[in-house]
mmCIF file with all atom_site columns, C-alpha atoms in Angstrom:
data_model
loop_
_atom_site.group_PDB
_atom_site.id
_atom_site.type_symbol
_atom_site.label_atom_id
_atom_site.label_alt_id
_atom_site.label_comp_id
_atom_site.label_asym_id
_atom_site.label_entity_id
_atom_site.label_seq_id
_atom_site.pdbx_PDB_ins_code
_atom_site.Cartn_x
_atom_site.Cartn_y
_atom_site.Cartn_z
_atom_site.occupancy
_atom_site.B_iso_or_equiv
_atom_site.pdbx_formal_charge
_atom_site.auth_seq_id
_atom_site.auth_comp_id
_atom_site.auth_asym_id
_atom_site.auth_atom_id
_atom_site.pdbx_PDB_model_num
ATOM 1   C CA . UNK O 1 1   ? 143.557 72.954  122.329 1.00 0.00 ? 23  UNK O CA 1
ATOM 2   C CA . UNK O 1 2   ? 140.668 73.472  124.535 1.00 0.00 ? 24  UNK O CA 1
ATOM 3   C CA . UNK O 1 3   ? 140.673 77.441  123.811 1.00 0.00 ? 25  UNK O CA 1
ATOM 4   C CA . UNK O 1 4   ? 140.953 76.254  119.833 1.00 0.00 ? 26  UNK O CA 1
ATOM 5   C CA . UNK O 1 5   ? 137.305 73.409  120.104 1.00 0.00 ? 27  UNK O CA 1
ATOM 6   C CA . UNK O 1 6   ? 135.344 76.112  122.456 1.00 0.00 ? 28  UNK O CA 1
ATOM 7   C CA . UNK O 1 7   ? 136.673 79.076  119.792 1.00 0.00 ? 29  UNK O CA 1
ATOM 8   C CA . UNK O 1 8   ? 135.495 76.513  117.062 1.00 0.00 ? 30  UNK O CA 1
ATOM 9   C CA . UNK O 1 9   ? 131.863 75.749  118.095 1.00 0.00 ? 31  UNK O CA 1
ATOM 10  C CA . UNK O 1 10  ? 131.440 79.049  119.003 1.00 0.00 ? 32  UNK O CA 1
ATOM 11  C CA . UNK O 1 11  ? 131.652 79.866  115.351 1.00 0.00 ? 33  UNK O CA 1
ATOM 12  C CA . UNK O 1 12  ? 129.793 76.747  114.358 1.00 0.00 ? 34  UNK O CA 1
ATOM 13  C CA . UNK O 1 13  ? 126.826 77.656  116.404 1.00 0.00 ? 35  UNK O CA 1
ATOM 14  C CA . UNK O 1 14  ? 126.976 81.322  116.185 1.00 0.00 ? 36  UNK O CA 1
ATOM 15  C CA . UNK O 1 15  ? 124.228 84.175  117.613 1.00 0.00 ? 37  UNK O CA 1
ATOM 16  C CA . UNK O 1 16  ? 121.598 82.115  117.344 1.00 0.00 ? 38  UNK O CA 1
ATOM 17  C CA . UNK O 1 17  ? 122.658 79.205  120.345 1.00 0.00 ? 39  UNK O CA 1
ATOM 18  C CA . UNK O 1 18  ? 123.624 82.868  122.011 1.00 0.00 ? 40  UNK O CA 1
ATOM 19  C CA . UNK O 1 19  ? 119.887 83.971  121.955 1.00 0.00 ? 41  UNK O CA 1
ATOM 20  C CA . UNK O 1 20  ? 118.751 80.016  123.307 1.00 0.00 ? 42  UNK O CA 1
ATOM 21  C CA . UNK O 1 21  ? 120.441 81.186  126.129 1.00 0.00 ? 43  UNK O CA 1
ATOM 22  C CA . UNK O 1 22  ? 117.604 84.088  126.796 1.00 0.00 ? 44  UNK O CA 1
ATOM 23  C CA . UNK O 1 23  ? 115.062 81.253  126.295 1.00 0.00 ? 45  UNK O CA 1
ATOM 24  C CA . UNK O 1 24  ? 112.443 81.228  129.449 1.00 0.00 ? 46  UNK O CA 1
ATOM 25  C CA . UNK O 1 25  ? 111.423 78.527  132.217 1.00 0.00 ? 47  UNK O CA 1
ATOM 26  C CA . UNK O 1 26  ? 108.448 76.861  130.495 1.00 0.00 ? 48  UNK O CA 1
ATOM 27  C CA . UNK O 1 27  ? 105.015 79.041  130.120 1.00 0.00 ? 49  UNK O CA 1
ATOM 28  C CA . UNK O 1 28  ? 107.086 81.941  130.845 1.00 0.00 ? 50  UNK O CA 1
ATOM 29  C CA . UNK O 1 29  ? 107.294 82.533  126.993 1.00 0.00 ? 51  UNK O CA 1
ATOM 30  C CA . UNK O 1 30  ? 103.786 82.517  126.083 1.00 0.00 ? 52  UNK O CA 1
ATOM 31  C CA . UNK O 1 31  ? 103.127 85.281  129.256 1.00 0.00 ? 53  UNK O CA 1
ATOM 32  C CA . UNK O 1 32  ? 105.533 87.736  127.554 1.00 0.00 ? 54  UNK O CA 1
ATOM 33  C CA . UNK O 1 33  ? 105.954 87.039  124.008 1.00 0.00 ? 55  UNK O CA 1
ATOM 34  C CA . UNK O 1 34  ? 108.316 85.812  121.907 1.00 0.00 ? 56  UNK O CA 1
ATOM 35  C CA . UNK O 1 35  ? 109.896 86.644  118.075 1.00 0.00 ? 57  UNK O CA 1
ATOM 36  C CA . UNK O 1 36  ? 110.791 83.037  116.666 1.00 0.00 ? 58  UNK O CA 1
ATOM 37  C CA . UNK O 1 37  ? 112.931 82.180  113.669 1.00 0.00 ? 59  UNK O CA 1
ATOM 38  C CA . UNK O 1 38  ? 112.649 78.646  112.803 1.00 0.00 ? 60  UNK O CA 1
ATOM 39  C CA . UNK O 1 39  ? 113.531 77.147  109.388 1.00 0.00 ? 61  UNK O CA 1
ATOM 40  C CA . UNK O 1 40  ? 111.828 74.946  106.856 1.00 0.00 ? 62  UNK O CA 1
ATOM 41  C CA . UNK O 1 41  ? 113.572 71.745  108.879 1.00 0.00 ? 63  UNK O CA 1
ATOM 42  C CA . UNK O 1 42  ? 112.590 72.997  112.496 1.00 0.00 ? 64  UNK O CA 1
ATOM 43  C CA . UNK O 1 43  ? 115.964 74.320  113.365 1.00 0.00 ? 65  UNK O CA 1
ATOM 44  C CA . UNK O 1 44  ? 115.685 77.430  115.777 1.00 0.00 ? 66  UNK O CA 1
ATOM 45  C CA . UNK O 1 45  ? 117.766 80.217  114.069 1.00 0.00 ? 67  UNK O CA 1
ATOM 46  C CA . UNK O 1 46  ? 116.474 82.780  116.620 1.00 0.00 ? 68  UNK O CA 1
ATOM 47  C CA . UNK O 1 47  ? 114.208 83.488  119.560 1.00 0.00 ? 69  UNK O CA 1
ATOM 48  C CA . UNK O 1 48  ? 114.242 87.039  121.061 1.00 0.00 ? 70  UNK O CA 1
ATOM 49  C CA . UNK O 1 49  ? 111.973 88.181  124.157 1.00 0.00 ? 71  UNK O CA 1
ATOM 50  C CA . UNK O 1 50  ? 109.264 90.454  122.898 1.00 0.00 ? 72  UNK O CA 1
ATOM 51  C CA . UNK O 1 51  ? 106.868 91.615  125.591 1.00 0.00 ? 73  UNK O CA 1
ATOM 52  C CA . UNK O 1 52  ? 103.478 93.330  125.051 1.00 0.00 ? 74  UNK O CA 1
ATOM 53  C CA . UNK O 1 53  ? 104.513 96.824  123.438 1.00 0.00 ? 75  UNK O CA 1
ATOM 54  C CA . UNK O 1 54  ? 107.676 96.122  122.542 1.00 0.00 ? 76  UNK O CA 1
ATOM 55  C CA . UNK O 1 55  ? 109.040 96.701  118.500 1.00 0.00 ? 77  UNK O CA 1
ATOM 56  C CA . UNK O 1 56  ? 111.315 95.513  116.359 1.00 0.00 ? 78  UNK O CA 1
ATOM 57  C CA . UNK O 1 57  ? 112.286 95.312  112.607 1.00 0.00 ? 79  UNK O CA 1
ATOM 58  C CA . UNK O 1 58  ? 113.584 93.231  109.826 1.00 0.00 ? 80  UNK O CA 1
ATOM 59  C CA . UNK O 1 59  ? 116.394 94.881  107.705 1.00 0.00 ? 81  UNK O CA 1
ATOM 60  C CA . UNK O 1 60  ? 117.922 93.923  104.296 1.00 0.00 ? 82  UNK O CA 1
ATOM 61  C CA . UNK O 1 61  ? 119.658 95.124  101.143 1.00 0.00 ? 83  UNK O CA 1
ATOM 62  C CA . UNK O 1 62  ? 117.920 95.913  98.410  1.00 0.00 ? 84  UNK O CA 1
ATOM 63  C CA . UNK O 1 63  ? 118.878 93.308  95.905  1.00 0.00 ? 85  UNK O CA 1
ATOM 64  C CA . UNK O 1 64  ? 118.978 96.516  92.916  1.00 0.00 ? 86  UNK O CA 1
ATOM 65  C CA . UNK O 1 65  ? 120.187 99.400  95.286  1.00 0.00 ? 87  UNK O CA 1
ATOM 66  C CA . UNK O 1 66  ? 122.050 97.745  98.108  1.00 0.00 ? 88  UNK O CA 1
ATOM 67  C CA . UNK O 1 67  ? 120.322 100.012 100.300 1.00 0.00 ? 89  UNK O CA 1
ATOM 68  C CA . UNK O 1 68  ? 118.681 98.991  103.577 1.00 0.00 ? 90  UNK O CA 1
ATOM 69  C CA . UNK O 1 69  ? 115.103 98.719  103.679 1.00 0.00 ? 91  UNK O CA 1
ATOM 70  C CA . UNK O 1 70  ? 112.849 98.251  106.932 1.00 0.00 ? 92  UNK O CA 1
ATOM 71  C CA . UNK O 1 71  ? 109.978 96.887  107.792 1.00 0.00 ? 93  UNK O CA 1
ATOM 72  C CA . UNK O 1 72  ? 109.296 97.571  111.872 1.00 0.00 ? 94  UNK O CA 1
ATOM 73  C CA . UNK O 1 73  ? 106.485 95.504  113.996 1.00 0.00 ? 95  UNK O CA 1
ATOM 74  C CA . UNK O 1 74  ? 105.229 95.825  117.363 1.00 0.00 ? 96  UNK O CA 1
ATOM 75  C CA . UNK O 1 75  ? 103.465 92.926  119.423 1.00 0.00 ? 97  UNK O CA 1
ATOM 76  C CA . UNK O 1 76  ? 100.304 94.745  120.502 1.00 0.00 ? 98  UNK O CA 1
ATOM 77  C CA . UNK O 1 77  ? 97.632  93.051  122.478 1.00 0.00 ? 99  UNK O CA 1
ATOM 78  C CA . UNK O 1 78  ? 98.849  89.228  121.412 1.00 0.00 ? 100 UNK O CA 1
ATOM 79  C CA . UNK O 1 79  ? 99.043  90.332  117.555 1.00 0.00 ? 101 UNK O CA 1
ATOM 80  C CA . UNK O 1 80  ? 102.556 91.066  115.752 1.00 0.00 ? 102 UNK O CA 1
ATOM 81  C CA . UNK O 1 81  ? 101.342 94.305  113.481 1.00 0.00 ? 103 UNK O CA 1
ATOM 82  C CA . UNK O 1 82  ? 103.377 95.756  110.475 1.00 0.00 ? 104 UNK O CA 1
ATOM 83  C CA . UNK O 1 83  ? 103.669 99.423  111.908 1.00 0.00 ? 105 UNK O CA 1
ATOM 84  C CA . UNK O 1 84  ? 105.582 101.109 109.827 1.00 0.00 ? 106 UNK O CA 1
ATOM 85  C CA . UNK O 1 85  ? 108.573 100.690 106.650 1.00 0.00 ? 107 UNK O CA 1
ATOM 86  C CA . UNK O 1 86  ? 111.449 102.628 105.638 1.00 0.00 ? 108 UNK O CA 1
ATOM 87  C CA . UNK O 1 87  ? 112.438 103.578 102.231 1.00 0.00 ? 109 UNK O CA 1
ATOM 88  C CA . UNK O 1 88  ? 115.335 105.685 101.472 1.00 0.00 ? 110 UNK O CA 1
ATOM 89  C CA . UNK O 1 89  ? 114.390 105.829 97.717  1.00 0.00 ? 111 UNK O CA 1
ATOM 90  C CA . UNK O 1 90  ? 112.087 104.862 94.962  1.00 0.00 ? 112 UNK O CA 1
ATOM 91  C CA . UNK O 1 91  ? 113.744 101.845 93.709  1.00 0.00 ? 113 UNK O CA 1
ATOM 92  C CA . UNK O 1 92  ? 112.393 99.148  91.587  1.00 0.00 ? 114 UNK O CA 1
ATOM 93  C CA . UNK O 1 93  ? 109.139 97.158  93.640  1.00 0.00 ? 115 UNK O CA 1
ATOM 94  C CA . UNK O 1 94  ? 109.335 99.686  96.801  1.00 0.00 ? 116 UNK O CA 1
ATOM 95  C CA . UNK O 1 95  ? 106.665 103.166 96.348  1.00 0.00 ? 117 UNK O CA 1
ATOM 96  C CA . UNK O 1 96  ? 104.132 103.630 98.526  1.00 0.00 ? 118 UNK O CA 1
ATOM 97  C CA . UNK O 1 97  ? 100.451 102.231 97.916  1.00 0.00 ? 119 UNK O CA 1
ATOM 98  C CA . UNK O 1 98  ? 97.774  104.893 98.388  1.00 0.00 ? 120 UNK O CA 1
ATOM 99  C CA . UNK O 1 99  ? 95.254  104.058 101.452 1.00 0.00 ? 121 UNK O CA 1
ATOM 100 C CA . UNK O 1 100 ? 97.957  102.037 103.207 1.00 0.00 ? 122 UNK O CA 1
ATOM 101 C CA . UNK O 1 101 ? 99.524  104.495 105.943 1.00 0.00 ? 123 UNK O CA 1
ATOM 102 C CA . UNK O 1 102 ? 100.763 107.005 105.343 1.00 0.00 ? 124 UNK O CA 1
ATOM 103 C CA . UNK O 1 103 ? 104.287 108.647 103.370 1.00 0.00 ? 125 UNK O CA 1
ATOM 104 C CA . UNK O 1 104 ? 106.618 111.426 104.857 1.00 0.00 ? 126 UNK O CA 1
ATOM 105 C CA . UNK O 1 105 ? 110.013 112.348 104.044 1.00 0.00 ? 127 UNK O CA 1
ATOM 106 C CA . UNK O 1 106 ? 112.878 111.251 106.143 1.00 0.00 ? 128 UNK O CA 1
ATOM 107 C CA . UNK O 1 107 ? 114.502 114.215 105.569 1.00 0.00 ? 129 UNK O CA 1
ATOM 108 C CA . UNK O 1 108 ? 117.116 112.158 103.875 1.00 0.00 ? 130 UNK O CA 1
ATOM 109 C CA . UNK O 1 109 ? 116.030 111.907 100.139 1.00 0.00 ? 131 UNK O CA 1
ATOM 110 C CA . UNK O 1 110 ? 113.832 108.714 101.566 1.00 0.00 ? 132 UNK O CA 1
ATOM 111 C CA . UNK O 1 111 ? 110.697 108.336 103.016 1.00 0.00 ? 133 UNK O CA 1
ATOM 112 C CA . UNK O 1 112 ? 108.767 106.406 105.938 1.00 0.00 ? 134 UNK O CA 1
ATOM 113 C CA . UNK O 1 113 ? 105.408 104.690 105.336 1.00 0.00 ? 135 UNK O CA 1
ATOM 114 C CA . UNK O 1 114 ? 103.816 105.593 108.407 1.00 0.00 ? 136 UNK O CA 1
ATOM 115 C CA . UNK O 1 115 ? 100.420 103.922 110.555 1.00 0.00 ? 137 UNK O CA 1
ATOM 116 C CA . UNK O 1 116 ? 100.566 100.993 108.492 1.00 0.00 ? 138 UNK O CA 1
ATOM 117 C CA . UNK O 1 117 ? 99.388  99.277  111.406 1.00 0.00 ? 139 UNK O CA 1
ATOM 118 C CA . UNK O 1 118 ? 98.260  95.759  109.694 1.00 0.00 ? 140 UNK O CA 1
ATOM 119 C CA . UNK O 1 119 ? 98.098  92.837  111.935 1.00 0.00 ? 141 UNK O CA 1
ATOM 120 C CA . UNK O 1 120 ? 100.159 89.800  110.522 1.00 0.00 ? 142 UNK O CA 1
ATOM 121 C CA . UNK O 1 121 ? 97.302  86.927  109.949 1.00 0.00 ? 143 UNK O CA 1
ATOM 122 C CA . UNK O 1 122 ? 98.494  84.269  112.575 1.00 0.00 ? 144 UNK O CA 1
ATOM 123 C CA . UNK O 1 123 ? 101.613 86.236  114.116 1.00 0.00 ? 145 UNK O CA 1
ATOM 124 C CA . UNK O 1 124 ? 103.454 84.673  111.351 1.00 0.00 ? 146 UNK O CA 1
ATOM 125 C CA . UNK O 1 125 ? 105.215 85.083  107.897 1.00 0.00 ? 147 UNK O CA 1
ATOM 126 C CA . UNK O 1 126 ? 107.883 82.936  105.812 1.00 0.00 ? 148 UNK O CA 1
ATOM 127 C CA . UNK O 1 127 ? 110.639 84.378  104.156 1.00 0.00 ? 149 UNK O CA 1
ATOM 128 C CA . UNK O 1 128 ? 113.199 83.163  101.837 1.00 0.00 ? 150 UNK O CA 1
ATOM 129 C CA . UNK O 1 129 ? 116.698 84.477  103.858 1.00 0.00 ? 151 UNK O CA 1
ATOM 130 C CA . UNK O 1 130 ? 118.393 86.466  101.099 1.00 0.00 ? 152 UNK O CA 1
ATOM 131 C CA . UNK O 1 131 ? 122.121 86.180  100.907 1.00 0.00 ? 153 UNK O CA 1
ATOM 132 C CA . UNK O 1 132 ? 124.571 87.750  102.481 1.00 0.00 ? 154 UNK O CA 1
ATOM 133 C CA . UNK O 1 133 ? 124.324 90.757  100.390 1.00 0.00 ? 155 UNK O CA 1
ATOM 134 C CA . UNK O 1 134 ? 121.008 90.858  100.864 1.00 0.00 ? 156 UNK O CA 1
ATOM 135 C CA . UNK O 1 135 ? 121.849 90.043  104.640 1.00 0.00 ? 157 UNK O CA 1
ATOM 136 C CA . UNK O 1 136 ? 118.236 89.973  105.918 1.00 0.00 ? 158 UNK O CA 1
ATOM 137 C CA . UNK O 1 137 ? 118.558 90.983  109.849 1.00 0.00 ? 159 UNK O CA 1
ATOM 138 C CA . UNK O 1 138 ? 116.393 91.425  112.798 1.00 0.00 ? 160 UNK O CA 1
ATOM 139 C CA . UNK O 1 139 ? 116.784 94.977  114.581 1.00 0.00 ? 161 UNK O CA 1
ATOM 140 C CA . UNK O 1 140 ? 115.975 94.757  118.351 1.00 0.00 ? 162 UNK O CA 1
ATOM 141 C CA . UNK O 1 141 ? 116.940 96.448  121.626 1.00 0.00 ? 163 UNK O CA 1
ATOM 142 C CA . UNK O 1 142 ? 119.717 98.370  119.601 1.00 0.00 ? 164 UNK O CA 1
ATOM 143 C CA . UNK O 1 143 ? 121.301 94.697  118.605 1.00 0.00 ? 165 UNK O CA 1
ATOM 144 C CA . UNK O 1 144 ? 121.592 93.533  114.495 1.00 0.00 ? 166 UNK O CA 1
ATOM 145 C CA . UNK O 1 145 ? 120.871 89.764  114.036 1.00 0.00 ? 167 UNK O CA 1
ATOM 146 C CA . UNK O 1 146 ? 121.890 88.597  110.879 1.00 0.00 ? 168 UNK O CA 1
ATOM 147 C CA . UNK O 1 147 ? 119.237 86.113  109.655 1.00 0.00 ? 169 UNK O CA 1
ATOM 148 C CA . UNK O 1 148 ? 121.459 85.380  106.386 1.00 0.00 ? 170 UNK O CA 1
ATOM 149 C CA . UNK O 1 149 ? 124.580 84.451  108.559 1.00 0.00 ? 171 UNK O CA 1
ATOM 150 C CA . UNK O 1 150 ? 122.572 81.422  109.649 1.00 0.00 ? 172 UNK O CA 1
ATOM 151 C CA . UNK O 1 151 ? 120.169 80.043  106.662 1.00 0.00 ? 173 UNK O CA 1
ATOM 152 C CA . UNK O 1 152 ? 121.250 82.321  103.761 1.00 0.00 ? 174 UNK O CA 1
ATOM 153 C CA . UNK O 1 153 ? 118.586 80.656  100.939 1.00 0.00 ? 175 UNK O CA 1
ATOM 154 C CA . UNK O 1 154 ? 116.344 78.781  102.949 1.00 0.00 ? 176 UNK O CA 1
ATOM 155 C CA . UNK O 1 155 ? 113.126 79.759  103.657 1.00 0.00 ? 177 UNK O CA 1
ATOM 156 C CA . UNK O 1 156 ? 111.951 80.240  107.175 1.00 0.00 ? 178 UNK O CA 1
ATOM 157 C CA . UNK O 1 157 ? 108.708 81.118  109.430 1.00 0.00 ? 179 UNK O CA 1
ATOM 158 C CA . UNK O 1 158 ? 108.865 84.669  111.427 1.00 0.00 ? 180 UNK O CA 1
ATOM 159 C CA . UNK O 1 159 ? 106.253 83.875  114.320 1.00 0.00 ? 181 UNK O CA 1
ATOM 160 C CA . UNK O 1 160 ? 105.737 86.193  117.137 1.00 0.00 ? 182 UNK O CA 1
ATOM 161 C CA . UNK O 1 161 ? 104.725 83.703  120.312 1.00 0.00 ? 183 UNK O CA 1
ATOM 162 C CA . UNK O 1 162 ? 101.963 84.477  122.692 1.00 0.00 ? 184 UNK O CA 1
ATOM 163 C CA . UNK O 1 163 ? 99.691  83.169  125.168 1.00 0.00 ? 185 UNK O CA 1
ATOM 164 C CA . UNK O 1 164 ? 96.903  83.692  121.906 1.00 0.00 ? 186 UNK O CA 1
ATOM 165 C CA . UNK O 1 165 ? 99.402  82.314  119.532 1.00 0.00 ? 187 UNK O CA 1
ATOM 166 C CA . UNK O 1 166 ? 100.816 78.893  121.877 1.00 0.00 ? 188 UNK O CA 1
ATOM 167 C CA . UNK O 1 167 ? 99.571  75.746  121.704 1.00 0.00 ? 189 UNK O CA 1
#
């Protein structure tokens, strides 16, 4: 029985109360950086350490294709900055725009858009989760975190914290 309730809330509270568990002793957060995922209500869906230099991406299915697209930041010097996105093809709403980085094959049939390198006004963006086809995910340290698994339709705030960025 007691195998069956910890097996249960597990489950209930998925990767997310997982990643809580990396959360820092106060003012420890704002030293190194933080990726935050909170939705529309204030729930925390994620919180991953980010220190200065490090990168990671957001993933999803194209909602046309079903292929993954990327988008891949890096906190640099207190700012989250768009560095780079992959596109393994030409699908509808993904080309490159001229003057914005720049394109090179993957050597796949897709292509990277390379030195992007736009800072991300306020260390912050909202995003409606898609579902989980579209599976929306954060890529970091070699680990996939499935934003849809935890607020499939809802709309939530991407915020990278620093000691710039905390109140």
């Amino acid at each position: 029985m007691r195998t069956a309730i910890l097996t249960a809330s597990r489950r209930a509270l998925g990767p997310a109360a997982l990643l809580l568990c990396l959360l820092p002793l106060p003012g420890l957060a704002a030293a190194e950086g933080w990726l935050e995922v909170h939705a529309d209500d204030g729930r925390l869906i994620a919180a991953l350490p980010v220190p200065e230099g490090e990168a990671w991406c957001l993933e999803w299915n194209h909602s046309v294709a079903g292929f993954p697209v990327l988008d891949c930041y890096r906190h640099r010097e207190g700012r989250m900055v768009l560095e780079r996105s992959h596109l393994p093809d030409f699908a509808a709403g993904l080309d490159h725009i001229p003057g914005r980085g720049r394109q090179v094959s993957d050597g796949e049939g897709g292509y990277w858009i390379e030195a992007i390198d736009e800072p991300v006004p306020g260390n912050r963006y909202r995003l409606r989760v898609g579902s989980p086809e579209v599976n929306h995910r954060l890529l970091h340290e070699g680990r996939r975190l499935s934003l849809s698994d935890q607020a499939a339709g809802e709309r939530v705030t991407i915020h990278l914290q620093t000691s710039a960025t905390t109140p």
